[in-house]
Amino acid sequence: MNIKKLFSFSKKSKIFNLFDKAIEAKNNEMLSRTLNYTFKEKIDKDYVNYFMRLLPETWHEEHEEIINLIWLHNLNDDVFSDVLYLIAVDSETYRKYDDENESTLRKCIHALKQINSKKSNHYIEKLKSLNNPNVYFALENYN
């Protein structure tokens, strides 16, 4: 294994260790710091398991940041579709801090569109049926 790959693996394993500790302690502040480290790294499929563990949880307030990582790093895995839809429709639980622009909802739509599976496209259609202007605004990028 070359040095660059070894360093990358070591850094990733440290981040995963921090995720494990934040999840075990259900500590929002620790999770927030870990996500800040994560933004500086190359995000790949190895993160899918952690993001899937974190997204449905209600003990933290980092849903938008996690969705942002999924979307920006093209983690187009259909495993996210159900939870992205859940977050999009359950604003009281998952989007307490969304303002009238509903940025977390919009990011859910972008991530679902990027996944582009039968299931994710079905959820997009269900979201359209809510007649929410923010859903349509996010979808304007794809017409």
PDB file of N, CA and C in Angstrom, residues 81-118:
ATOM      1  N   SER A  81     -33.200   6.581  -0.572  1.00  0.00           N
ATOM      2  CA  SER A  81     -34.483   7.103  -1.067  1.00  0.00           C
ATOM      3  C   SER A  81     -35.565   7.176   0.008  1.00  0.00           C
ATOM      4  N   ASP A  82     -35.768   6.102   0.761  1.00  0.00           N
ATOM      5  CA  ASP A  82     -36.834   6.086   1.775  1.00  0.00           C
ATOM      6  C   ASP A  82     -36.629   7.173   2.824  1.00  0.00           C
ATOM      7  N   VAL A  83     -35.422   7.285   3.332  1.00  0.00           N
ATOM      8  CA  VAL A  83     -35.170   8.250   4.406  1.00  0.00           C
ATOM      9  C   VAL A  83     -35.170   9.684   3.874  1.00  0.00           C
ATOM     10  N   LEU A  84     -34.727   9.898   2.647  1.00  0.00           N
ATOM     11  CA  LEU A  84     -34.805  11.241   2.068  1.00  0.00           C
ATOM     12  C   LEU A  84     -36.268  11.675   1.928  1.00  0.00           C
ATOM     13  N   TYR A  85     -37.106  10.762   1.502  1.00  0.00           N
ATOM     14  CA  TYR A  85     -38.535  11.076   1.397  1.00  0.00           C
ATOM     15  C   TYR A  85     -39.115  11.365   2.792  1.00  0.00           C
ATOM     16  N   LEU A  86     -38.772  10.548   3.768  1.00  0.00           N
ATOM     17  CA  LEU A  86     -39.242  10.752   5.139  1.00  0.00           C
ATOM     18  C   LEU A  86     -38.856  12.145   5.640  1.00  0.00           C
ATOM     19  N   ILE A  87     -37.626  12.524   5.432  1.00  0.00           N
ATOM     20  CA  ILE A  87     -37.159  13.839   5.880  1.00  0.00           C
ATOM     21  C   ILE A  87     -37.905  14.949   5.133  1.00  0.00           C
ATOM     22  N   ALA A  88     -38.137  14.732   3.852  1.00  0.00           N
ATOM     23  CA  ALA A  88     -38.838  15.739   3.050  1.00  0.00           C
ATOM     24  C   ALA A  88     -40.265  15.978   3.541  1.00  0.00           C
ATOM     25  N   VAL A  89     -40.946  14.940   3.984  1.00  0.00           N
ATOM     26  CA  VAL A  89     -42.359  15.093   4.374  1.00  0.00           C
ATOM     27  C   VAL A  89     -42.574  15.326   5.869  1.00  0.00           C
ATOM     28  N   ASP A  90     -41.588  15.013   6.694  1.00  0.00           N
ATOM     29  CA  ASP A  90     -41.756  15.163   8.140  1.00  0.00           C
ATOM     30  C   ASP A  90     -40.956  16.365   8.646  1.00  0.00           C
ATOM     31  N   SER A  91     -41.483  17.532   8.356  1.00  0.00           N
ATOM     32  CA  SER A  91     -40.761  18.764   8.713  1.00  0.00           C
ATOM     33  C   SER A  91     -40.664  18.971  10.221  1.00  0.00           C
ATOM     34  N   GLU A  92     -41.672  18.562  10.963  1.00  0.00           N
ATOM     35  CA  GLU A  92     -41.647  18.762  12.419  1.00  0.00           C
ATOM     36  C   GLU A  92     -40.512  17.992  13.086  1.00  0.00           C
ATOM     37  N   THR A  93     -40.215  16.817  12.575  1.00  0.00           N
ATOM     38  CA  THR A  93     -39.177  15.987  13.179  1.00  0.00           C
ATOM     39  C   THR A  93     -37.791  16.301  12.626  1.00  0.00           C
ATOM     40  N   TYR A  94     -37.688  16.448  11.313  1.00  0.00           N
ATOM     41  CA  TYR A  94     -36.372  16.504  10.665  1.00  0.00           C
ATOM     42  C   TYR A  94     -35.974  17.868  10.115  1.00  0.00           C
ATOM     43  N   ARG A  95     -36.925  18.779  10.009  1.00  0.00           N
ATOM     44  CA  ARG A  95     -36.596  20.057   9.368  1.00  0.00           C
ATOM     45  C   ARG A  95     -37.058  21.244  10.214  1.00  0.00           C
ATOM     46  N   LYS A  96     -36.810  21.152  11.496  1.00  0.00           N
ATOM     47  CA  LYS A  96     -37.272  22.176  12.437  1.00  0.00           C
ATOM     48  C   LYS A  96     -36.732  23.565  12.107  1.00  0.00           C
ATOM     49  N   TYR A  97     -35.567  23.615  11.493  1.00  0.00           N
ATOM     50  CA  TYR A  97     -34.918  24.901  11.256  1.00  0.00           C
ATOM     51  C   TYR A  97     -35.040  25.373   9.811  1.00  0.00           C
ATOM     52  N   ASP A  98     -35.797  24.651   8.986  1.00  0.00           N
ATOM     53  CA  ASP A  98     -36.049  25.129   7.632  1.00  0.00           C
ATOM     54  C   ASP A  98     -36.896  26.391   7.701  1.00  0.00           C
ATOM     55  N   ASP A  99     -36.506  27.390   6.940  1.00  0.00           N
ATOM     56  CA  ASP A  99     -37.328  28.594   6.852  1.00  0.00           C
ATOM     57  C   ASP A  99     -38.310  28.424   5.692  1.00  0.00           C
ATOM     58  N   GLU A 100     -38.878  29.515   5.224  1.00  0.00           N
ATOM     59  CA  GLU A 100     -39.880  29.420   4.157  1.00  0.00           C
ATOM     60  C   GLU A 100     -39.305  28.873   2.843  1.00  0.00           C
ATOM     61  N   ASN A 101     -37.997  28.913   2.681  1.00  0.00           N
ATOM     62  CA  ASN A 101     -37.364  28.360   1.479  1.00  0.00           C
ATOM     63  C   ASN A 101     -37.157  26.841   1.562  1.00  0.00           C
ATOM     64  N   GLU A 102     -37.265  26.288   2.747  1.00  0.00           N
ATOM     65  CA  GLU A 102     -37.156  24.842   2.976  1.00  0.00           C
ATOM     66  C   GLU A 102     -35.918  24.237   2.295  1.00  0.00           C
ATOM     67  N   SER A 103     -34.757  24.722   2.690  1.00  0.00           N
ATOM     68  CA  SER A 103     -33.518  24.275   2.044  1.00  0.00           C
ATOM     69  C   SER A 103     -33.263  22.776   2.226  1.00  0.00           C
ATOM     70  N   THR A 104     -33.637  22.217   3.358  1.00  0.00           N
ATOM     71  CA  THR A 104     -33.432  20.775   3.548  1.00  0.00           C
ATOM     72  C   THR A 104     -34.344  19.986   2.619  1.00  0.00           C
ATOM     73  N   LEU A 105     -35.583  20.408   2.507  1.00  0.00           N
ATOM     74  CA  LEU A 105     -36.510  19.774   1.564  1.00  0.00           C
ATOM     75  C   LEU A 105     -35.934  19.821   0.150  1.00  0.00           C
ATOM     76  N   ARG A 106     -35.445  20.966  -0.255  1.00  0.00           N
ATOM     77  CA  ARG A 106     -34.879  21.113  -1.599  1.00  0.00           C
ATOM     78  C   ARG A 106     -33.684  20.189  -1.811  1.00  0.00           C
ATOM     79  N   LYS A 107     -32.843  20.072  -0.799  1.00  0.00           N
ATOM     80  CA  LYS A 107     -31.685  19.183  -0.919  1.00  0.00           C
ATOM     81  C   LYS A 107     -32.127  17.727  -1.009  1.00  0.00           C
ATOM     82  N   CYS A 108     -33.197  17.372  -0.308  1.00  0.00           N
ATOM     83  CA  CYS A 108     -33.746  16.016  -0.439  1.00  0.00           C
ATOM     84  C   CYS A 108     -34.156  15.762  -1.887  1.00  0.00           C
ATOM     85  N   ILE A 109     -34.798  16.735  -2.492  1.00  0.00           N
ATOM     86  CA  ILE A 109     -35.241  16.593  -3.884  1.00  0.00           C
ATOM     87  C   ILE A 109     -34.048  16.444  -4.814  1.00  0.00           C
ATOM     88  N   HIS A 110     -33.027  17.273  -4.614  1.00  0.00           N
ATOM     89  CA  HIS A 110     -31.832  17.168  -5.459  1.00  0.00           C
ATOM     90  C   HIS A 110     -31.181  15.789  -5.317  1.00  0.00           C
ATOM     91  N   ALA A 111     -31.093  15.309  -4.086  1.00  0.00           N
ATOM     92  CA  ALA A 111     -30.487  13.990  -3.866  1.00  0.00           C
ATOM     93  C   ALA A 111     -31.340  12.889  -4.499  1.00  0.00           C
ATOM     94  N   LEU A 112     -32.661  12.976  -4.342  1.00  0.00           N
ATOM     95  CA  LEU A 112     -33.551  11.977  -4.958  1.00  0.00           C
ATOM     96  C   LEU A 112     -33.440  12.005  -6.483  1.00  0.00           C
ATOM     97  N   LYS A 113     -33.366  13.195  -7.048  1.00  0.00           N
ATOM     98  CA  LYS A 113     -33.214  13.305  -8.510  1.00  0.00           C
ATOM     99  C   LYS A 113     -31.880  12.709  -8.954  1.00  0.00           C
ATOM    100  N   GLN A 114     -30.853  12.923  -8.188  1.00  0.00           N
ATOM    101  CA  GLN A 114     -29.535  12.397  -8.526  1.00  0.00           C
ATOM    102  C   GLN A 114     -29.504  10.869  -8.436  1.00  0.00           C
ATOM    103  N   ILE A 115     -30.223  10.312  -7.483  1.00  0.00           N
ATOM    104  CA  ILE A 115     -30.295   8.852  -7.364  1.00  0.00           C
ATOM    105  C   ILE A 115     -30.945   8.281  -8.621  1.00  0.00           C
ATOM    106  N   ASN A 116     -32.039   8.911  -9.035  1.00  0.00           N
ATOM    107  CA  ASN A 116     -32.685   8.584 -10.312  1.00  0.00           C
ATOM    108  C   ASN A 116     -33.014   7.097 -10.472  1.00  0.00           C
ATOM    109  N   SER A 117     -33.658   6.542  -9.463  1.00  0.00           N
ATOM    110  CA  SER A 117     -34.115   5.150  -9.521  1.00  0.00           C
ATOM    111  C   SER A 117     -35.632   5.141  -9.632  1.00  0.00           C
ATOM    112  N   LYS A 118     -36.188   3.982  -9.802  1.00  0.00           N
ATOM    113  CA  LYS A 118     -37.648   3.857  -9.838  1.00  0.00           C
ATOM    114  C   LYS A 118     -38.248   4.372  -8.526  1.00  0.00           C
TER     115      LYS A 118
END
